[in-house]
Each structure stands twice: as structure tokens, then as C-alpha cells.
mmCIF file of C-alpha atoms and ligand atoms in Angstrom:
data_model
loop_
_atom_site.group_PDB
_atom_site.id
_atom_site.type_symbol
_atom_site.label_atom_id
_atom_site.label_comp_id
_atom_site.label_asym_id
_atom_site.label_seq_id
_atom_site.Cartn_x
_atom_site.Cartn_y
_atom_site.Cartn_z
ATOM 1 C CA MET A 202 48.361 7.660 -22.991
ATOM 2 C CA HIS A 203 44.723 8.372 -23.342
ATOM 3 C CA PHE A 204 42.340 8.923 -26.192
ATOM 4 C CA HIS A 205 40.613 12.246 -26.600
ATOM 5 C CA PRO A 206 37.665 12.273 -29.038
ATOM 6 C CA ASP A 207 38.796 15.533 -30.626
ATOM 7 C CA ARG A 208 42.556 15.317 -30.356
ATOM 8 C CA GLY A 209 43.342 11.617 -30.717
ATOM 9 C CA PHE A 210 45.979 10.001 -28.514
ATOM 10 C CA ALA A 211 47.996 12.339 -26.350
ATOM 11 C CA HIS A 212 49.987 12.275 -23.153
ATOM 12 C CA PRO A 213 47.794 13.786 -20.478
ATOM 13 C CA VAL A 214 48.950 16.309 -17.967
ATOM 14 C CA ALA A 215 47.805 15.485 -14.434
ATOM 15 C CA SER A 216 44.998 18.049 -14.494
ATOM 16 C CA GLU A 217 43.588 16.411 -17.611
ATOM 17 C CA ILE A 218 42.977 13.065 -15.979
ATOM 18 C CA THR A 219 39.345 13.282 -15.032
ATOM 19 C CA PRO A 220 37.517 10.405 -13.417
ATOM 20 C CA ARG A 221 34.501 9.442 -15.485
ATOM 21 C CA ALA A 222 32.006 10.320 -12.720
ATOM 22 C CA VAL A 223 33.425 13.817 -12.370
ATOM 23 C CA TYR A 224 33.373 14.264 -16.116
ATOM 24 C CA GLU A 225 29.745 13.211 -16.331
ATOM 25 C CA GLU A 226 28.767 15.365 -13.379
ATOM 26 C CA ARG A 227 30.399 18.297 -15.131
ATOM 27 C CA ARG A 228 28.522 17.649 -18.348
ATOM 28 C CA THR A 229 25.251 17.526 -16.419
ATOM 29 C CA LEU A 230 26.104 20.801 -14.770
ATOM 30 C CA LEU A 231 26.985 22.473 -18.059
ATOM 31 C CA LYS A 232 23.732 21.303 -19.509
ATOM 32 C CA ARG A 233 21.816 22.713 -16.552
ATOM 33 C CA ILE A 234 23.558 26.025 -16.877
ATOM 34 C CA ALA A 235 22.826 26.068 -20.597
ATOM 35 C CA LEU A 236 19.157 25.620 -19.846
ATOM 36 C CA GLY A 237 19.250 28.281 -17.178
ATOM 37 C CA ALA A 238 17.678 25.915 -14.692
ATOM 38 C CA ALA A 239 18.988 26.458 -11.196
ATOM 39 C CA GLY A 240 17.174 23.665 -9.400
ATOM 40 C CA GLY A 241 13.969 21.765 -8.909
ATOM 41 C CA ALA A 242 12.130 20.028 -11.676
ATOM 42 C CA LEU A 243 13.968 21.656 -14.550
ATOM 43 C CA ALA A 244 17.326 20.587 -13.220
ATOM 44 C CA GLY A 245 15.895 17.085 -13.026
ATOM 45 C CA TRP A 246 14.973 17.232 -16.691
ATOM 46 C CA ALA A 247 18.401 18.578 -17.583
ATOM 47 C CA ALA A 248 20.097 15.804 -15.648
ATOM 48 C CA ARG A 249 18.054 13.271 -17.569
ATOM 49 C CA ASP A 250 18.889 14.860 -20.889
ATOM 50 C CA ALA A 251 22.547 14.680 -19.988
ATOM 51 C CA LEU A 252 22.041 11.088 -18.949
ATOM 52 C CA ALA A 253 20.592 10.199 -22.343
ATOM 53 C CA GLN A 254 23.872 11.323 -23.893
ATOM 54 C CA ALA A 255 26.125 9.636 -21.361
ATOM 55 C CA ARG A 256 26.329 6.315 -23.175
ATOM 56 C CA PRO A 257 28.991 4.067 -21.671
ATOM 57 C CA GLY A 258 30.142 3.014 -25.157
ATOM 58 C CA ARG A 259 30.621 -0.627 -24.258
ATOM 59 C CA LEU A 260 27.739 -2.196 -26.175
ATOM 60 C CA ALA A 261 25.617 -1.415 -29.233
ATOM 61 C CA PRO A 262 23.632 1.809 -28.884
ATOM 62 C CA LEU A 263 19.913 1.552 -28.197
ATOM 63 C CA PRO A 264 18.540 5.048 -27.779
ATOM 64 C CA GLY A 265 15.050 5.716 -26.487
ATOM 65 C CA ALA A 266 12.879 8.817 -26.556
ATOM 66 C CA ARG A 267 12.044 10.282 -23.157
ATOM 67 C CA SER A 268 8.923 8.426 -22.035
ATOM 68 C CA GLY A 269 5.619 10.264 -21.730
ATOM 69 C CA VAL A 270 4.063 7.561 -19.526
ATOM 70 C CA ALA A 271 2.985 8.910 -16.112
ATOM 71 C CA GLY A 272 5.536 8.008 -13.440
ATOM 72 C CA ALA A 273 8.078 6.677 -15.952
ATOM 73 C CA LEU A 274 10.795 9.191 -15.109
ATOM 74 C CA THR A 275 11.742 9.434 -11.467
ATOM 75 C CA MET A 276 13.619 12.576 -10.426
ATOM 76 C CA GLU A 277 16.143 10.489 -8.511
ATOM 77 C CA LYS A 278 19.783 10.224 -9.409
ATOM 78 C CA PRO A 279 20.658 7.203 -11.555
ATOM 79 C CA THR A 280 22.835 4.517 -9.990
ATOM 80 C CA ALA A 281 26.332 4.345 -11.500
ATOM 81 C CA TYR A 282 26.633 2.106 -14.578
ATOM 82 C CA ASP A 283 29.271 -0.046 -12.895
ATOM 83 C CA ASP A 284 26.934 -0.810 -9.984
ATOM 84 C CA VAL A 285 23.973 -1.473 -12.294
ATOM 85 C CA THR A 286 26.060 -3.978 -14.250
ATOM 86 C CA GLY A 287 28.300 -5.312 -11.476
ATOM 87 C CA TYR A 288 25.896 -6.038 -8.607
ATOM 88 C CA ASN A 289 23.237 -8.410 -9.907
ATOM 89 C CA ASN A 290 20.905 -11.262 -9.157
ATOM 90 C CA PHE A 291 20.816 -13.749 -12.006
ATOM 91 C CA TYR A 292 20.958 -17.175 -10.416
ATOM 92 C CA GLU A 293 21.474 -18.895 -13.770
ATOM 93 C CA PHE A 294 25.034 -17.546 -13.475
ATOM 94 C CA GLY A 295 25.567 -18.108 -9.752
ATOM 95 C CA THR A 296 24.206 -16.756 -6.478
ATOM 96 C CA ASP A 297 26.916 -14.244 -5.640
ATOM 97 C CA LYS A 298 26.242 -10.608 -6.609
ATOM 98 C CA SER A 299 29.420 -10.552 -8.699
ATOM 99 C CA ASP A 300 28.761 -13.890 -10.459
ATOM 100 C CA PRO A 301 26.543 -12.590 -13.290
ATOM 101 C CA ALA A 302 29.077 -9.971 -14.410
ATOM 102 C CA ARG A 303 31.840 -12.574 -14.243
ATOM 103 C CA HIS A 304 30.072 -15.506 -15.883
ATOM 104 C CA ALA A 305 27.368 -14.144 -18.206
ATOM 105 C CA GLY A 306 29.820 -13.765 -21.082
ATOM 106 C CA THR A 307 28.778 -17.245 -22.219
ATOM 107 C CA LEU A 308 25.170 -16.155 -22.823
ATOM 108 C CA LYS A 309 24.424 -15.803 -26.524
ATOM 109 C CA PRO A 310 21.791 -13.064 -26.913
ATOM 110 C CA ARG A 311 21.606 -13.567 -30.677
ATOM 111 C CA PRO A 312 19.962 -15.206 -32.516
ATOM 112 C CA TRP A 313 16.982 -15.088 -30.126
ATOM 113 C CA THR A 314 13.269 -15.696 -30.369
ATOM 114 C CA VAL A 315 10.379 -15.171 -27.975
ATOM 115 C CA ALA A 316 7.360 -17.468 -28.372
ATOM 116 C CA VAL A 317 4.117 -15.692 -27.501
ATOM 117 C CA GLU A 318 1.404 -18.322 -27.034
ATOM 118 C CA GLY A 319 -1.536 -19.652 -25.043
ATOM 119 C CA ALA A 320 -4.886 -17.895 -24.800
ATOM 120 C CA VAL A 321 -4.376 -15.446 -27.664
ATOM 121 C CA ALA A 322 -5.968 -15.101 -31.108
ATOM 122 C CA LYS A 323 -2.615 -14.487 -32.776
ATOM 123 C CA PRO A 324 0.160 -16.605 -31.262
ATOM 124 C CA LYS A 325 3.525 -15.983 -32.821
ATOM 125 C CA VAL A 326 7.221 -16.719 -32.447
ATOM 126 C CA TYR A 327 8.871 -13.317 -32.581
ATOM 127 C CA ASP A 328 12.409 -12.895 -33.742
ATOM 128 C CA LEU A 329 14.386 -10.440 -31.629
ATOM 129 C CA ASP A 330 14.782 -8.048 -34.568
ATOM 130 C CA GLU A 331 11.041 -7.997 -35.025
ATOM 131 C CA LEU A 332 10.507 -7.263 -31.336
ATOM 132 C CA LEU A 333 13.034 -4.435 -31.455
ATOM 133 C CA LYS A 334 10.972 -2.771 -34.195
ATOM 134 C CA LEU A 335 7.535 -3.500 -32.769
ATOM 135 C CA ALA A 336 7.078 -0.145 -31.010
ATOM 136 C CA PRO A 337 9.148 3.008 -30.458
ATOM 137 C CA MET A 338 11.857 2.653 -27.813
ATOM 138 C CA GLU A 339 11.479 4.819 -24.722
ATOM 139 C CA GLU A 340 13.912 5.712 -21.977
ATOM 140 C CA ARG A 341 12.485 5.261 -18.497
ATOM 141 C CA LEU A 342 14.192 5.987 -15.225
ATOM 142 C CA TYR A 343 12.785 3.513 -12.685
ATOM 143 C CA ARG A 344 13.543 2.674 -9.093
ATOM 144 C CA LEU A 345 14.320 -1.043 -8.710
ATOM 145 C CA ARG A 346 13.745 -2.449 -5.210
ATOM 146 C CA CYS A 347 15.125 -5.907 -4.521
ATOM 147 C CA VAL A 348 13.324 -8.073 -1.963
ATOM 148 C CA GLU A 349 16.686 -8.366 -0.159
ATOM 149 C CA GLY A 350 16.514 -4.717 0.928
ATOM 150 C CA TRP A 351 18.636 -2.801 -1.575
ATOM 151 C CA SER A 352 17.617 -0.537 -4.423
ATOM 152 C CA MET A 353 18.944 1.200 -7.525
ATOM 153 C CA VAL A 354 17.719 3.778 -10.027
ATOM 154 C CA ILE A 355 18.166 2.511 -13.583
ATOM 155 C CA PRO A 356 17.640 4.163 -16.980
ATOM 156 C CA TRP A 357 15.993 1.353 -18.954
ATOM 157 C CA VAL A 358 15.184 1.317 -22.651
ATOM 158 C CA GLY A 359 12.113 -0.490 -23.940
ATOM 159 C CA TYR A 360 8.392 -0.114 -24.518
ATOM 160 C CA SER A 361 5.237 -1.021 -22.613
ATOM 161 C CA LEU A 362 4.547 -4.752 -22.663
ATOM 162 C CA ALA A 363 0.957 -3.706 -23.527
ATOM 163 C CA GLU A 364 2.189 -2.916 -27.055
ATOM 164 C CA LEU A 365 2.983 -6.589 -27.600
ATOM 165 C CA ILE A 366 -0.080 -7.870 -25.721
ATOM 166 C CA ARG A 367 -2.465 -5.869 -27.927
ATOM 167 C CA ARG A 368 -0.934 -7.327 -31.085
ATOM 168 C CA VAL A 369 -1.471 -10.951 -30.058
ATOM 169 C CA GLU A 370 -5.105 -10.320 -28.959
ATOM 170 C CA PRO A 371 -5.651 -12.184 -25.665
ATOM 171 C CA THR A 372 -8.867 -14.211 -25.516
ATOM 172 C CA GLY A 373 -11.382 -14.226 -22.643
ATOM 173 C CA ASN A 374 -9.443 -17.089 -21.028
ATOM 174 C CA ALA A 375 -6.282 -15.021 -20.630
ATOM 175 C CA LYS A 376 -6.274 -14.042 -16.957
ATOM 176 C CA TYR A 377 -2.541 -14.179 -16.297
ATOM 177 C CA VAL A 378 0.705 -13.809 -18.216
ATOM 178 C CA GLU A 379 3.573 -16.216 -17.584
ATOM 179 C CA PHE A 380 7.172 -15.345 -18.443
ATOM 180 C CA VAL A 381 9.541 -18.239 -19.052
ATOM 181 C CA THR A 382 13.237 -17.454 -19.203
ATOM 182 C CA LEU A 383 16.169 -19.307 -20.765
ATOM 183 C CA ALA A 384 17.547 -22.328 -18.884
ATOM 184 C CA ASP A 385 20.455 -23.654 -20.922
ATOM 185 C CA LYS A 386 23.231 -25.489 -19.072
ATOM 186 C CA THR A 387 25.664 -24.888 -21.910
ATOM 187 C CA GLN A 388 25.323 -21.098 -21.620
ATOM 188 C CA MET A 389 24.392 -20.777 -17.958
ATOM 189 C CA PRO A 390 26.622 -22.533 -15.414
ATOM 190 C CA GLY A 391 24.220 -21.861 -12.514
ATOM 191 C CA VAL A 392 21.496 -23.989 -14.101
ATOM 192 C CA ARG A 393 23.514 -27.078 -13.098
ATOM 193 C CA SER A 394 22.817 -26.266 -9.457
ATOM 194 C CA SER A 395 19.439 -26.830 -7.870
ATOM 195 C CA VAL A 396 18.971 -23.491 -6.036
ATOM 196 C CA LEU A 397 15.793 -23.010 -8.078
ATOM 197 C CA ASP A 398 13.533 -25.259 -10.127
ATOM 198 C CA TRP A 399 14.534 -24.147 -13.624
ATOM 199 C CA PRO A 400 13.484 -22.485 -15.801
ATOM 200 C CA TYR A 401 12.998 -19.255 -13.870
ATOM 201 C CA VAL A 402 9.307 -18.499 -14.304
ATOM 202 C CA GLU A 403 7.508 -15.317 -13.352
ATOM 203 C CA GLY A 404 3.972 -14.058 -13.831
ATOM 204 C CA LEU A 405 1.575 -11.140 -13.680
ATOM 205 C CA ARG A 406 -2.185 -10.761 -13.711
ATOM 206 C CA LEU A 407 -3.279 -9.610 -17.183
ATOM 207 C CA ASP A 408 -4.281 -6.135 -15.974
ATOM 208 C CA GLU A 409 -0.882 -5.726 -14.281
ATOM 209 C CA ALA A 410 0.856 -6.819 -17.466
ATOM 210 C CA MET A 411 -1.219 -4.299 -19.456
ATOM 211 C CA HIS A 412 -0.251 -1.396 -17.172
ATOM 212 C CA PRO A 413 1.859 1.091 -19.177
ATOM 213 C CA LEU A 414 4.636 1.042 -16.540
ATOM 214 C CA ALA A 415 5.239 -2.701 -17.117
ATOM 215 C CA LEU A 416 8.220 -2.465 -19.422
ATOM 216 C CA LEU A 417 9.441 -4.950 -22.005
ATOM 217 C CA THR A 418 13.079 -4.038 -21.734
ATOM 218 C CA PHE A 419 15.890 -4.281 -24.272
ATOM 219 C CA GLY A 420 18.487 -1.861 -22.974
ATOM 220 C CA LEU A 421 19.888 0.329 -20.240
ATOM 221 C CA TYR A 422 21.992 3.466 -20.218
ATOM 222 C CA GLY A 423 21.251 3.963 -23.941
ATOM 223 C CA GLU A 424 22.738 0.612 -24.988
ATOM 224 C CA VAL A 425 21.485 -2.935 -25.474
ATOM 225 C CA LEU A 426 21.221 -4.919 -22.223
ATOM 226 C CA PRO A 427 24.469 -6.301 -20.839
ATOM 227 C CA ASN A 428 24.144 -10.100 -20.519
ATOM 228 C CA GLN A 429 24.152 -9.924 -16.719
ATOM 229 C CA ASN A 430 21.096 -7.650 -16.788
ATOM 230 C CA GLY A 431 19.018 -10.094 -18.825
ATOM 231 C CA ALA A 432 20.004 -9.750 -22.465
ATOM 232 C CA PRO A 433 18.493 -9.560 -24.940
ATOM 233 C CA VAL A 434 15.008 -8.999 -23.485
ATOM 234 C CA ARG A 435 13.553 -8.951 -19.975
ATOM 235 C CA MET A 436 10.685 -7.533 -17.997
ATOM 236 C CA VAL A 437 10.893 -4.592 -15.591
ATOM 237 C CA VAL A 438 7.903 -4.179 -13.271
ATOM 238 C CA PRO A 439 8.936 -1.224 -11.109
ATOM 239 C CA TRP A 440 6.261 -1.428 -8.388
ATOM 240 C CA LYS A 441 7.126 -5.040 -7.530
ATOM 241 C CA TYR A 442 10.185 -6.581 -5.919
ATOM 242 C CA GLY A 443 12.955 -7.073 -8.461
ATOM 243 C CA PHE A 444 12.549 -10.842 -8.718
ATOM 244 C CA LYS A 445 9.220 -10.336 -10.539
ATOM 245 C CA SER A 446 11.227 -8.932 -13.471
ATOM 246 C CA GLY A 447 12.411 -12.054 -15.298
ATOM 247 C CA LYS A 448 15.588 -11.856 -17.376
ATOM 248 C CA SER A 449 16.404 -13.358 -20.773
ATOM 249 C CA ILE A 450 12.802 -14.238 -21.664
ATOM 250 C CA VAL A 451 12.137 -16.953 -24.246
ATOM 251 C CA LYS A 452 8.390 -17.493 -23.833
ATOM 252 C CA ILE A 453 5.363 -15.408 -22.880
ATOM 253 C CA ARG A 454 2.244 -17.485 -22.198
ATOM 254 C CA PHE A 455 -1.310 -16.267 -21.624
ATOM 255 C CA VAL A 456 -3.036 -18.564 -19.159
ATOM 256 C CA GLU A 457 -6.217 -18.913 -17.120
ATOM 257 C CA LYS A 458 -4.676 -19.950 -13.789
ATOM 258 C CA GLU A 459 -2.147 -18.121 -11.625
ATOM 259 C CA PRO A 460 1.289 -19.310 -12.820
ATOM 260 C CA ARG A 461 3.494 -21.323 -10.443
ATOM 261 C CA THR A 462 6.479 -19.012 -10.306
ATOM 262 C CA ALA A 463 10.025 -20.088 -9.461
ATOM 263 C CA TRP A 464 10.106 -18.232 -6.149
ATOM 264 C CA VAL A 465 6.652 -19.354 -5.038
ATOM 265 C CA LYS A 466 7.765 -22.938 -5.718
ATOM 266 C CA ALA A 467 10.996 -22.374 -3.786
ATOM 267 C CA ALA A 468 9.449 -20.731 -0.679
ATOM 268 C CA ALA A 469 5.754 -19.832 -0.902
ATOM 269 C CA GLN A 470 5.610 -18.577 2.690
ATOM 270 C CA GLU A 471 8.323 -15.998 1.908
ATOM 271 C CA TYR A 472 7.632 -14.956 -1.685
ATOM 272 C CA GLY A 473 4.078 -14.419 -2.869
ATOM 273 C CA PHE A 474 2.728 -14.237 -6.389
ATOM 274 C CA TYR A 475 1.980 -10.507 -6.121
ATOM 275 C CA SER A 476 5.153 -9.350 -4.376
ATOM 276 C CA ASN A 477 4.264 -5.681 -4.611
ATOM 277 C CA VAL A 478 6.788 -3.510 -2.807
ATOM 278 C CA ASN A 479 5.128 -2.867 0.543
ATOM 279 C CA PRO A 480 6.917 -1.380 3.562
ATOM 280 C CA ASN A 481 4.053 -2.545 5.834
ATOM 281 C CA VAL A 482 4.377 -6.238 5.045
ATOM 282 C CA ASP A 483 7.638 -7.684 6.289
ATOM 283 C CA HIS A 484 9.433 -10.650 4.825
ATOM 284 C CA PRO A 485 9.204 -13.423 7.473
ATOM 285 C CA ARG A 486 12.951 -13.045 8.108
ATOM 286 C CA TRP A 487 13.471 -9.272 7.775
ATOM 287 C CA SER A 488 11.726 -5.919 7.664
ATOM 288 C CA GLN A 489 10.814 -4.308 4.348
ATOM 289 C CA ALA A 490 10.367 -0.825 5.841
ATOM 290 C CA THR A 491 13.691 0.596 4.642
ATOM 291 C CA GLU A 492 16.216 0.068 1.892
ATOM 292 C CA ARG A 493 19.876 0.625 1.136
ATOM 293 C CA ARG A 494 20.473 2.542 -2.088
ATOM 294 C CA ILE A 495 23.432 0.984 -3.889
ATOM 295 C CA GLY A 496 26.210 3.551 -4.227
ATOM 296 C CA GLU A 497 25.208 5.351 -1.027
ATOM 297 C CA ASP A 498 26.433 2.762 1.406
ATOM 298 C CA GLY A 499 28.889 4.675 3.562
ATOM 299 C CA LEU A 500 29.249 3.614 7.174
ATOM 300 C CA PHE A 501 27.007 6.417 8.452
ATOM 301 C CA GLN A 502 24.674 6.505 5.482
ATOM 302 C CA LYS A 503 21.076 6.418 6.625
ATOM 303 C CA LYS A 504 18.779 3.900 4.996
ATOM 304 C CA ARG A 505 15.911 5.228 2.907
ATOM 305 C CA PRO A 506 12.296 4.534 3.763
ATOM 306 C CA THR A 507 10.728 2.096 1.315
ATOM 307 C CA LEU A 508 7.648 3.538 -0.382
ATOM 308 C CA MET A 509 4.311 1.816 -0.958
ATOM 309 C CA PHE A 510 4.379 0.173 -4.402
ATOM 310 C CA ASN A 511 7.974 1.439 -4.591
ATOM 311 C CA GLY A 512 6.660 4.999 -5.038
ATOM 312 C CA TYR A 513 4.319 4.125 -7.924
ATOM 313 C CA GLU A 514 1.136 4.062 -5.821
ATOM 314 C CA ALA A 515 -0.532 6.923 -7.737
ATOM 315 C CA GLN A 516 -0.132 4.966 -10.959
ATOM 316 C CA VAL A 517 -0.811 1.377 -9.873
ATOM 317 C CA GLY A 518 -2.755 1.539 -6.586
ATOM 318 C CA GLN A 519 -6.091 1.067 -8.380
ATOM 319 C CA LEU A 520 -5.042 -2.370 -9.615
ATOM 320 C CA TYR A 521 -5.281 -3.615 -6.031
ATOM 321 C CA ALA A 522 -8.381 -1.788 -4.798
ATOM 322 C CA GLY A 523 -10.209 -3.942 -2.258
ATOM 323 C CA MET A 524 -7.456 -6.564 -2.030
ATOM 324 C CA ASP A 525 -5.967 -7.592 1.288
ATOM 325 C CA LEU A 526 -2.276 -6.933 0.592
ATOM 326 C CA LYS A 527 -1.190 -8.801 3.727
ATOM 327 C CA LYS A 528 -2.871 -11.915 2.433
ATOM 328 C CA HIS A 529 -1.829 -11.370 -1.192
ATOM 329 C CA TYR A 530 1.801 -10.538 -0.396
HETATM 330 N N1 MTE B 618 15.668 -13.331 -13.805
HETATM 331 C C1 MTE B 618 16.231 -14.541 -13.925
HETATM 332 N N2 MTE B 618 16.029 -15.238 -15.063
HETATM 333 N N3 MTE B 618 17.006 -15.082 -12.940
HETATM 334 C C2 MTE B 618 17.220 -14.406 -11.760
HETATM 335 O O1 MTE B 618 17.916 -14.940 -10.868
HETATM 336 N N4 MTE B 618 16.782 -12.373 -10.431
HETATM 337 C C3 MTE B 618 15.760 -11.347 -10.158
HETATM 338 C C4 MTE B 618 15.420 -10.515 -11.403
HETATM 339 N N5 MTE B 618 15.297 -11.361 -12.576
HETATM 340 C C5 MTE B 618 16.624 -13.112 -11.589
HETATM 341 C C6 MTE B 618 15.857 -12.599 -12.674
HETATM 342 C C7 MTE B 618 16.106 -10.450 -9.064
HETATM 343 S S1 MTE B 618 16.063 -11.127 -7.478
HETATM 344 C C8 MTE B 618 16.381 -9.108 -9.226
HETATM 345 S S2 MTE B 618 16.591 -8.082 -7.885
HETATM 346 C C9 MTE B 618 16.522 -8.537 -10.582
HETATM 347 O O2 MTE B 618 16.441 -9.537 -11.597
HETATM 348 C C10 MTE B 618 17.859 -7.838 -10.716
HETATM 349 O O3 MTE B 618 17.958 -7.189 -11.962
HETATM 350 P P1 MTE B 618 19.305 -6.397 -12.333
HETATM 351 O O4 MTE B 618 20.451 -7.327 -12.070
HETATM 352 O O5 MTE B 618 19.197 -6.024 -13.767
HETATM 353 O O6 MTE B 618 19.345 -5.193 -11.432
#
């Protein structure tokens, strides 16, 4: 038995049983043909339009308009939904890649508040519903490069963190932004272990946080965030290693001094505050020159070269003009 949206339940004939990936590929193709775009940029646009409609249907819809921010829509093929939501780092739920998908069901993403405080004229505790309405939702297709050497391409839904920052009016003392994420033993079994000094804290310089590519993120694949991806709200900073993008944020603090982040506390010689993706600066224990794209890992699959600032150099390079990126790794 299977359910067909137009015909209801019916017994399929063998030729009717279409794997989801094939089905989606076909829809993309039809869309391309409809637009008369044979290849190149237009086909990229068509693929993204098709993507916007390919909602997995597992969680509440959260649509976003195609972003107009420069660099916000890579032409690369999105990573399959099952990989995006099944291969995760979220140590609050365990250190294995499959732990978050298996254990994050206990996270309660509602009700939820985010306290925005510190060096701002208008501190405020935002309710999630208020945050969801604060600015128009955009869909952005970003590369995500993990410091461990793998990468994905993910269609996020959210808006620039700058939208929120402007509303709280940072004072002259606000030089950095600190993100504090939930650390609740009753919801997060991994918090009982001491792999990290909880809560998971991350940070950005204020100008980095104000960059339009820095995304306050509420969804992916046109739906609200799955718990394992940091529900109900997280950061995505696409030019930095993935660990800079804290999940399940409960507090955003504007501070004068560089925040002591969880990974700097754990191993400062391996993980720096900046942690910009940089193929020329190796991790002390491995090279960062190449990456494995999740979903492409056949035995003979060649690794991809890692790009400076994860390919966002044109947009963010200026933020680091004159800085020694080997020193500020
Ligand atoms: N945020 C919290 N709170 N805890 C974590 O362990 N892991 C980071 C980051 N944010 C992490 C976190 C790392 S190492 C990566 S690569 C990304 O989340 C992974 O995000 P994804 O699972 O949505 O792809």
C-alpha cells in the first residue's frame, strides 16, 4: 500500500514505486525543462526553486523567500535531507554522529526564550514566537564545513542576525557577541558527561556578527529545525568551521572582551576563537586542505579542495584585512 496525494491509497505496480531521490530529481528536471533552461546558472536557479517545494513533510513548514544577500545561494547540490539530519555533531546528545538523531527527541523546543543582554540599550527576553516574526524568513543554501574534514550543503531558513542586533542597539562597549546554548541534563543526556565544559558557548566579533551572511536560523529544507540540528534556533556562520554555529541558543550577550568559547577552553592550541575555514592553516593533527562531501563518499571518490573562508572570501575577506590568519586561527 502507498499513499498518492491525488489518488489516495492504492496498491502500486512495480513501476510506480519510485525512490524519493529519483522522484525529486525528476521534479527538478521537469522544472528545468519548464523554464527552458538547459544548463548553467539558470538550471541552478531552477534546481533551487524545485528544492523550495521539496519539503520533507516531517515537521511544521517554515518557508523562506529566496535570499537576495550576496553569496547566500551556492550553486552546489544540496546534501540529502537524511544526511543533514542523520549525521550530526551535537555533543549535548552524545559524541557519535548518529547520537543526536537518536537521542534529541527529548529536547523540548517549545516554549523557548532567548535572552538578549549585556552592552545594549534595549536588552530583552524574546519569546520564540516573537523571534519568528522579527524579520522575513529567507532560504539560504550554504556550504557547511566541519573542522573534522567533512562538508555538506544545507538549505537553511532564517534571517540575518544583524536584524536582531540592530533592534537591541549595541552600545560602544559591545565588541563581541557571545552565544550561550541550552545545557539541561533532563533534556540532554550528553550534558552528564564532561567532554566539554557546559554550556556550549560560542562567539563572534561584533562586525562578524553583523555580516549579512551570519544567519539566525530557525529551519532547514522548508521546515522548522529538527531537534538534532539545533531546534528551535541556532546560528549558522558559513565561512567558519561548523562548531562556531551554536545550536539551541538561549542567550545572546554583547560583551567587551573576547568570549571564552567551549572549544577554546577544551583545546586552545587546536581550536581558535576565529576558526575561519582556511585550507592553508592545518589543524595540529590533520590537514585542512581538502574535505569529504557527505553523500559523495564512494571508495574512489576524490576529496574536494577546501576553499578560503569556505568559498565566501569575496563577501567576508575584508573583515580580516591586515590580520595574521595563522596567528588568529
Ligand atoms: N552546538 C552545540 N550546542 N553543541 C554542539 O556539539 N556542534 C557544532 C555545531 N554546533 C555543536 C553545536 C559542530 S562541531 C558542527 S559541525 C555543527 O554544529 C553541525 O551542525 P549540523 O548538525 O546541523 O550539521
